Amino acid sequence: MMKHKYFKKLEEQFFFGLMQLATVTILFGLLFILFTILWKGIPNLSWEMISQKPQGGFYMGGGGGILNAICGSLLLGLGSTILGLLLSIPIVIWLNIYAGQYSRNAVMVRTALDMLWGIPSIVFGAFGFIIMLALGIKASLLAGIVTLTLLILPIMVRGMDEVIKTIPKELHESTLSLGATRWEMATRVILRKALPGIVTATLLGFGRAIGDAAAVMFTAGFTDNIPQKLTDPVASLPLSIFFQLGSPFEIVRGRAYAAALVLTIIILVISFLSRLITAKYQKHSR
Amino acid sequence: MQINPHLGISQLNVHIGDQQILKNININFPNKAITAIIGPSGCGKTTLLKTMNRLIENSRGVNITGKVLINGQNIYDDYEDLTSLRKKMGLLAQRPTPLPMSIYANVVFGLKLHGIKDEKILQEKAEKYLRIASLWDEVHDRMRDPASKLSIGQQQRLCLARGLAIEPEIILCDEPTSALDPISSKKIEESFNELKQEYTIILVTHILRQARRLADYVVFMYLGEIIEFGPAKEIFENPKEQLTKEYIGGLIS
Ligand SMILES: Nc1ncnc2c1ncn2[C@@H]1O[C@H](COP(=O)(O)OP(=O)(O)O)[C@@H](O)[C@H]1O
Ligand SMILES: [Mg+2]
């Protein structure tokens, strides 16, 4: 009896220790990454870096900056996130309100999305590339946006879906009882209620889209210019980082960290802004 | 019992999957009175309530036969439009369900759905029904606050006001006080006592004492069937059926 108790306590201590270890590892990893980017990035960050396109010989230590990649990444990230929102909102409404949570079609769609979620982005890139070859389309902003949208759609839909699923059935029933149609219920009550979750899912999607290199490598291409139209090729920060890190020149490798810092800041700023807007909007609703 | 019941049910059978949930339900609910539906949990009270405003159709694999008559019209074939059907009935759920918006927007939500846009009318009605639900004094100076900031008891009274605001003839309640503290429960019960002057109230409850306090008529259900229906006094003091006796006496639960 005593022995049993003793082991129970030991067991508890063991798992508690494991939990602490995990927390420390995660925090340490995060801080280490941030620290490295700041340490190596800040000295290389300059106004020229973020306000100019690359000049001749940029990748061999020449002048100019990464404005092409900053603009490109913003266009790719925002474009695919907006397209992703336009697609995922109707899908989650259909999944949760029209199909019924446990209908066979809904289960199938959820399973398919979960499988897509697990597919590495290089596969999306390769898939997009094959389609483009078949259709005779060149690497372009549009192709990049479409590929990224496919990549983040599962993240956005399933993220929103999990939040909407937790909304009590009674809220659905009360809303319908007041005379709302399913559409009115979806748009005026359910989406509103799920807004924080929708924002989180959207940010996850955005972060993935703007940070992904493999999906845009073949589909969006790379260029030193800022695209003027959807059919132009477009640069992106992850690829810019990738190319610069591969350079034999010390100064170019240093700039890669500045580019990484810019990418991190963009994600943080957008994330902060959307949360701020949501909080402000929610003050009056919720 | 009476000539023109607001709400009547005849030969209603409900199956979900291969399980029969409601068996041959026949009843005319008395107008402008509180009819309590009592019975052990799982006996089909909620399902019966949901057949009355057709929420039951949202469950999977439901098969309904028979009639639910509102003012003589069968809601399963005469009403094309669910919105106008549901306008006739308010629903008060087991747990409060504030909509994710302000207190004011909650009360006028149904009115807006039904096309009332005049801000003055909306405000008048909001005040009127918040008063009836005895919530006005507590919220009149913070109508623009989110409804989720109210206490659970206040939220439930808000839901009552919201349901009343669409001006239904019938109020359906599914164990409306089961999530509330005693004081809030009492306030809701007091509202019901006033409301029965004008509304036909169907109150599902598993609290026998609540049924004793409030009900004019009582329906006792067991395993999907109506075992006994009659004036509350008769059911509680002199039940005819053995099962009712056992349930009232606390032998089955
Ligand atoms: N959507 C559903 N699918 C399958 N069975 C259900 C469903 N809803 C209710 N039931 C079953 O119907 C019976 C009656 O349920 P309910 O009406 O909720 O009872 P009560 O409200 O009296 O507790 C229960 O046996 C329950 O398991
Ligand atoms: Mg129930």
XYZ file of C-alpha atoms in Angstrom, chain B residues 102-105 107-109 111-112 116-132 136 139-140 143-144 161 165 167:
34
model
C -25.112 43.795 -27.512
C -27.990 43.396 -25.067
C -30.123 45.653 -27.220
C -29.236 43.832 -30.437
C -33.685 41.733 -27.902
C -34.413 43.207 -31.325
C -32.696 40.453 -33.310
C -37.789 41.834 -34.857
C -35.163 42.849 -37.376
C -39.031 45.864 -38.510
C -36.488 48.595 -39.123
C -37.937 51.663 -37.424
C -35.532 52.395 -34.603
C -38.249 53.942 -32.442
C -40.457 50.861 -32.612
C -37.477 48.624 -31.934
C -36.555 50.607 -28.853
C -40.098 50.624 -27.535
C -40.420 46.895 -27.948
C -37.022 46.240 -26.430
C -38.039 48.160 -23.328
C -41.459 46.563 -23.164
C -40.210 42.987 -23.298
C -37.208 43.568 -21.084
C -39.652 44.885 -18.497
C -41.857 41.826 -18.869
C -35.130 46.299 -17.676
C -29.800 46.725 -18.026
C -31.512 49.913 -19.216
C -28.001 48.327 -23.472
C -24.951 48.539 -25.733
C -37.306 38.878 -23.555
C -40.222 40.312 -28.597
C -44.664 38.362 -30.218
